[in-house]
Amino acid sequence: QVQLAESGGGLVQAGASLRLSCVASGRTFDGYTMGWFRQAPGEEHEFVAAITASGRSTNYADPVKGRFTISRDNAKNTVFLQMNSLKPEDTAVYHCAAASSLTTSTWHGHYNYWGQGTQVTVSS
């Protein structure tokens, strides 16, 4: 069992930056691929970014490429999502997720564990 807790969300203006964190507890963190998804009101979960257990491979959704960066610190059981040049369309609840897999995936069903989420609101 893995417990995930996100933090770092907030209300910002367009063009600003935020850094989300997700702390994992329970099982060995460095054995899990980690992902970030987001869900806007009335919408499905949308893949944002993912990183393999080693941190050597990452994957990004097209809308966030060049603006968001996923990283991890296995010594601190934490995965980060640095979000720059935020846009109003980035407004959503952001969830981190863990997968007992060596590969990343854009499919939410690939991930076994989910956090409760942190709200990100970007005003125009």
mmCIF file of N, CA, C and O in Angstrom, residues 27-80:
data_model
loop_
_atom_site.group_PDB
_atom_site.id
_atom_site.type_symbol
_atom_site.label_atom_id
_atom_site.label_comp_id
_atom_site.label_asym_id
_atom_site.label_seq_id
_atom_site.Cartn_x
_atom_site.Cartn_y
_atom_site.Cartn_z
ATOM 1 N N ARG A 27 5.215 1.991 0.965
ATOM 2 C CA ARG A 27 6.102 1.036 0.307
ATOM 3 C C ARG A 27 7.349 1.750 -0.223
ATOM 4 O O ARG A 27 7.491 2.956 -0.102
ATOM 5 N N THR A 28 8.234 1.014 -0.816
ATOM 6 C CA THR A 28 9.477 1.559 -1.334
ATOM 7 C C THR A 28 9.191 2.490 -2.513
ATOM 8 O O THR A 28 8.791 2.057 -3.585
ATOM 9 N N PHE A 29 9.432 3.762 -2.293
ATOM 10 C CA PHE A 29 9.075 4.770 -3.293
ATOM 11 C C PHE A 29 9.847 4.593 -4.582
ATOM 12 O O PHE A 29 9.289 4.767 -5.668
ATOM 13 N N ASP A 30 11.110 4.213 -4.480
ATOM 14 C CA ASP A 30 11.929 4.182 -5.695
ATOM 15 C C ASP A 30 11.641 2.977 -6.572
ATOM 16 O O ASP A 30 12.326 2.753 -7.562
ATOM 17 N N GLY A 31 10.616 2.191 -6.229
ATOM 18 C CA GLY A 31 10.189 1.104 -7.090
ATOM 19 C C GLY A 31 8.981 1.454 -7.937
ATOM 20 O O GLY A 31 8.487 0.612 -8.688
ATOM 21 N N TYR A 32 8.520 2.710 -7.862
ATOM 22 C CA TYR A 32 7.279 3.105 -8.515
ATOM 23 C C TYR A 32 7.497 4.174 -9.570
ATOM 24 O O TYR A 32 8.198 5.165 -9.337
ATOM 25 N N THR A 33 6.864 3.980 -10.712
ATOM 26 C CA THR A 33 6.696 5.075 -11.664
ATOM 27 C C THR A 33 5.666 6.037 -11.081
ATOM 28 O O THR A 33 4.665 5.602 -10.507
ATOM 29 N N MET A 34 5.903 7.330 -11.229
ATOM 30 C CA MET A 34 4.998 8.334 -10.689
ATOM 31 C C MET A 34 4.422 9.199 -11.801
ATOM 32 O O MET A 34 5.108 9.500 -12.784
ATOM 33 N N GLY A 35 3.180 9.584 -11.619
ATOM 34 C CA GLY A 35 2.536 10.423 -12.631
ATOM 35 C C GLY A 35 1.742 11.543 -11.989
ATOM 36 O O GLY A 35 1.406 11.488 -10.799
ATOM 37 N N TRP A 36 1.481 12.565 -12.782
ATOM 38 C CA TRP A 36 0.571 13.644 -12.407
ATOM 39 C C TRP A 36 -0.575 13.665 -13.421
ATOM 40 O O TRP A 36 -0.351 13.600 -14.637
ATOM 41 N N PHE A 37 -1.784 13.749 -12.889
ATOM 42 C CA PHE A 37 -2.985 13.908 -13.694
ATOM 43 C C PHE A 37 -3.731 15.126 -13.180
ATOM 44 O O PHE A 37 -3.501 15.578 -12.048
ATOM 45 N N ARG A 38 -4.638 15.637 -13.975
ATOM 46 C CA ARG A 38 -5.468 16.750 -13.525
ATOM 47 C C ARG A 38 -6.905 16.525 -13.975
ATOM 48 O O ARG A 38 -7.159 15.832 -14.953
ATOM 49 N N GLN A 39 -7.806 17.119 -13.209
ATOM 50 C CA GLN A 39 -9.225 16.984 -13.509
ATOM 51 C C GLN A 39 -9.912 18.324 -13.298
ATOM 52 O O GLN A 39 -9.957 18.827 -12.170
ATOM 53 N N ALA A 40 -10.406 18.886 -14.371
ATOM 54 C CA ALA A 40 -11.186 20.119 -14.314
ATOM 55 C C ALA A 40 -12.646 19.753 -14.061
ATOM 56 O O ALA A 40 -13.063 18.626 -14.344
ATOM 57 N N PRO A 41 -13.447 20.686 -13.551
ATOM 58 C CA PRO A 41 -14.855 20.395 -13.280
ATOM 59 C C PRO A 41 -15.582 19.893 -14.526
ATOM 60 O O PRO A 41 -15.492 20.486 -15.598
ATOM 61 N N GLY A 42 -16.268 18.767 -14.365
ATOM 62 C CA GLY A 42 -17.024 18.211 -15.471
ATOM 63 C C GLY A 42 -16.207 17.496 -16.519
ATOM 64 O O GLY A 42 -16.756 17.061 -17.539
ATOM 65 N N GLU A 43 -14.895 17.368 -16.274
ATOM 66 C CA GLU A 43 -14.016 16.725 -17.255
ATOM 67 C C GLU A 43 -13.459 15.415 -16.710
ATOM 68 O O GLU A 43 -13.496 15.156 -15.507
ATOM 69 N N GLU A 44 -12.920 14.602 -17.614
ATOM 70 C CA GLU A 44 -12.253 13.365 -17.226
ATOM 71 C C GLU A 44 -10.850 13.678 -16.708
ATOM 72 O O GLU A 44 -10.316 14.772 -16.939
ATOM 73 N N HIS A 45 -10.251 12.683 -16.032
ATOM 74 C CA HIS A 45 -8.843 12.801 -15.648
ATOM 75 C C HIS A 45 -7.996 12.967 -16.905
ATOM 76 O O HIS A 45 -8.165 12.227 -17.887
ATOM 77 N N GLU A 46 -7.087 13.913 -16.852
ATOM 78 C CA GLU A 46 -6.212 14.196 -17.992
ATOM 79 C C GLU A 46 -4.760 13.973 -17.573
ATOM 80 O O GLU A 46 -4.305 14.517 -16.559
ATOM 81 N N PHE A 47 -4.043 13.195 -18.355
ATOM 82 C CA PHE A 47 -2.628 12.961 -18.084
ATOM 83 C C PHE A 47 -1.853 14.267 -18.233
ATOM 84 O O PHE A 47 -2.095 15.043 -19.174
ATOM 85 N N VAL A 48 -0.905 14.484 -17.311
ATOM 86 C CA VAL A 48 -0.058 15.668 -17.366
ATOM 87 C C VAL A 48 1.404 15.284 -17.615
ATOM 88 O O VAL A 48 2.024 15.754 -18.566
ATOM 89 N N ALA A 49 1.945 14.439 -16.742
ATOM 90 C CA ALA A 49 3.356 14.075 -16.854
ATOM 91 C C ALA A 49 3.613 12.815 -16.042
ATOM 92 O O ALA A 49 2.839 12.480 -15.137
ATOM 93 N N ALA A 50 4.701 12.130 -16.376
ATOM 94 C CA ALA A 50 5.078 10.937 -15.637
ATOM 95 C C ALA A 50 6.587 10.784 -15.653
ATOM 96 O O ALA A 50 7.276 11.316 -16.536
ATOM 97 N N ILE A 51 7.099 10.025 -14.672
ATOM 98 C CA ILE A 51 8.534 9.819 -14.541
ATOM 99 C C ILE A 51 8.770 8.399 -14.049
ATOM 100 O O ILE A 51 8.053 7.903 -13.171
ATOM 101 N N THR A 52 9.763 7.732 -14.621
ATOM 102 C CA THR A 52 10.055 6.366 -14.206
ATOM 103 C C THR A 52 10.692 6.337 -12.826
ATOM 104 O O THR A 52 11.105 7.364 -12.284
ATOM 105 N N ALA A 53 10.785 5.134 -12.261
ATOM 106 C CA ALA A 53 11.296 4.978 -10.905
ATOM 107 C C ALA A 53 12.713 5.534 -10.760
ATOM 108 O O ALA A 53 13.049 6.140 -9.743
ATOM 109 N N SER A 54 13.530 5.344 -11.785
ATOM 110 C CA SER A 54 14.910 5.823 -11.736
ATOM 111 C C SER A 54 15.010 7.315 -11.970
ATOM 112 O O SER A 54 16.027 7.936 -11.652
ATOM 113 N N GLY A 55 13.979 7.896 -12.575
ATOM 114 C CA GLY A 55 14.013 9.307 -12.939
ATOM 115 C C GLY A 55 14.645 9.582 -14.283
ATOM 116 O O GLY A 55 14.712 10.735 -14.712
ATOM 117 N N ARG A 56 15.075 8.532 -14.964
ATOM 118 C CA ARG A 56 15.803 8.742 -16.223
ATOM 119 C C ARG A 56 14.882 8.996 -17.405
ATOM 120 O O ARG A 56 15.335 9.501 -18.445
ATOM 121 N N SER A 57 13.616 8.641 -17.292
ATOM 122 C CA SER A 57 12.690 8.813 -18.410
ATOM 123 C C SER A 57 11.453 9.568 -17.948
ATOM 124 O O SER A 57 10.893 9.274 -16.885
ATOM 125 N N THR A 58 11.045 10.551 -18.755
ATOM 126 C CA THR A 58 9.852 11.333 -18.459
ATOM 127 C C THR A 58 8.947 11.387 -19.684
ATOM 128 O O THR A 58 9.379 11.120 -20.813
ATOM 129 N N ASN A 59 7.707 11.753 -19.453
ATOM 130 C CA ASN A 59 6.714 11.817 -20.509
ATOM 131 C C ASN A 59 5.768 12.973 -20.175
ATOM 132 O O ASN A 59 5.387 13.122 -19.003
ATOM 133 N N TYR A 60 5.404 13.772 -21.180
ATOM 134 C CA TYR A 60 4.554 14.935 -20.939
ATOM 135 C C TYR A 60 3.397 14.969 -21.934
ATOM 136 O O TYR A 60 3.533 14.571 -23.096
ATOM 137 N N ALA A 61 2.279 15.498 -21.472
ATOM 138 C CA ALA A 61 1.165 15.776 -22.369
ATOM 139 C C ALA A 61 1.512 16.985 -23.232
ATOM 140 O O ALA A 61 2.205 17.904 -22.782
ATOM 141 N N ASP A 62 1.022 16.993 -24.448
ATOM 142 C CA ASP A 62 1.355 18.083 -25.376
ATOM 143 C C ASP A 62 1.027 19.474 -24.816
ATOM 144 O O ASP A 62 1.816 20.412 -25.001
ATOM 145 N N PRO A 63 -0.113 19.662 -24.126
ATOM 146 C CA PRO A 63 -0.450 21.023 -23.661
ATOM 147 C C PRO A 63 0.529 21.599 -22.637
ATOM 148 O O PRO A 63 0.533 22.818 -22.414
ATOM 149 N N VAL A 64 1.345 20.746 -22.002
ATOM 150 C CA VAL A 64 2.232 21.241 -20.951
ATOM 151 C C VAL A 64 3.703 21.146 -21.333
ATOM 152 O O VAL A 64 4.563 21.609 -20.571
ATOM 153 N N LYS A 65 4.009 20.564 -22.474
ATOM 154 C CA LYS A 65 5.410 20.437 -22.891
ATOM 155 C C LYS A 65 6.064 21.807 -22.997
ATOM 156 O O LYS A 65 5.501 22.743 -23.545
ATOM 157 N N GLY A 66 7.262 21.892 -22.421
ATOM 158 C CA GLY A 66 7.992 23.149 -22.441
ATOM 159 C C GLY A 66 7.629 24.091 -21.312
ATOM 160 O O GLY A 66 8.331 25.086 -21.084
ATOM 161 N N ARG A 67 6.546 23.809 -20.592
ATOM 162 C CA ARG A 67 6.130 24.658 -19.468
ATOM 163 C C ARG A 67 6.235 23.938 -18.127
ATOM 164 O O ARG A 67 6.545 24.556 -17.113
ATOM 165 N N PHE A 68 5.938 22.642 -18.111
ATOM 166 C CA PHE A 68 5.944 21.852 -16.873
ATOM 167 C C PHE A 68 7.147 20.914 -16.875
ATOM 168 O O PHE A 68 7.558 20.415 -17.927
ATOM 169 N N THR A 69 7.672 20.663 -15.674
ATOM 170 C CA THR A 69 8.769 19.723 -15.500
ATOM 171 C C THR A 69 8.485 18.813 -14.321
ATOM 172 O O THR A 69 8.211 19.303 -13.218
ATOM 173 N N ILE A 70 8.537 17.510 -14.553
ATOM 174 C CA ILE A 70 8.373 16.531 -13.475
ATOM 175 C C ILE A 70 9.752 16.066 -13.038
ATOM 176 O O ILE A 70 10.659 15.876 -13.864
ATOM 177 N N SER A 71 9.915 15.889 -11.733
ATOM 178 C CA SER A 71 11.172 15.394 -11.192
ATOM 179 C C SER A 71 10.868 14.629 -9.912
ATOM 180 O O SER A 71 9.736 14.668 -9.414
ATOM 181 N N ARG A 72 11.865 13.945 -9.391
ATOM 182 C CA ARG A 72 11.651 13.187 -8.154
ATOM 183 C C ARG A 72 12.923 13.167 -7.335
ATOM 184 O O ARG A 72 14.029 13.235 -7.881
ATOM 185 N N ASP A 73 12.728 13.038 -6.040
ATOM 186 C CA ASP A 73 13.827 12.887 -5.090
ATOM 187 C C ASP A 73 13.529 11.619 -4.306
ATOM 188 O O ASP A 73 12.739 11.629 -3.362
ATOM 189 N N ASN A 74 14.149 10.518 -4.709
ATOM 190 C CA ASN A 74 13.847 9.234 -4.079
ATOM 191 C C ASN A 74 14.293 9.188 -2.617
ATOM 192 O O ASN A 74 13.723 8.456 -1.819
ATOM 193 N N ALA A 75 15.286 9.967 -2.267
ATOM 194 C CA ALA A 75 15.739 10.008 -0.872
ATOM 195 C C ALA A 75 14.688 10.634 0.033
ATOM 196 O O ALA A 75 14.640 10.351 1.235
ATOM 197 N N LYS A 76 13.831 11.495 -0.559
ATOM 198 C CA LYS A 76 12.789 12.173 0.216
ATOM 199 C C LYS A 76 11.398 11.659 -0.112
ATOM 200 O O LYS A 76 10.404 12.237 0.325
ATOM 201 N N ASN A 77 11.331 10.567 -0.912
ATOM 202 C CA ASN A 77 10.030 9.974 -1.271
ATOM 203 C C ASN A 77 9.079 11.009 -1.856
ATOM 204 O O ASN A 77 7.876 11.000 -1.566
ATOM 205 N N THR A 78 9.596 11.876 -2.691
ATOM 206 C CA THR A 78 8.811 12.996 -3.191
ATOM 207 C C THR A 78 8.945 13.134 -4.703
ATOM 208 O O THR A 78 10.047 12.985 -5.247
ATOM 209 N N VAL A 79 7.837 13.426 -5.338
ATOM 210 C CA VAL A 79 7.827 13.771 -6.757
ATOM 211 C C VAL A 79 7.300 15.203 -6.868
ATOM 212 O O VAL A 79 6.433 15.612 -6.093
ATOM 213 N N PHE A 80 7.859 15.940 -7.825
ATOM 214 C CA PHE A 80 7.536 17.349 -7.993
ATOM 215 C C PHE A 80 6.958 17.598 -9.386
ATOM 216 O O PHE A 80 7.253 16.879 -10.342
#
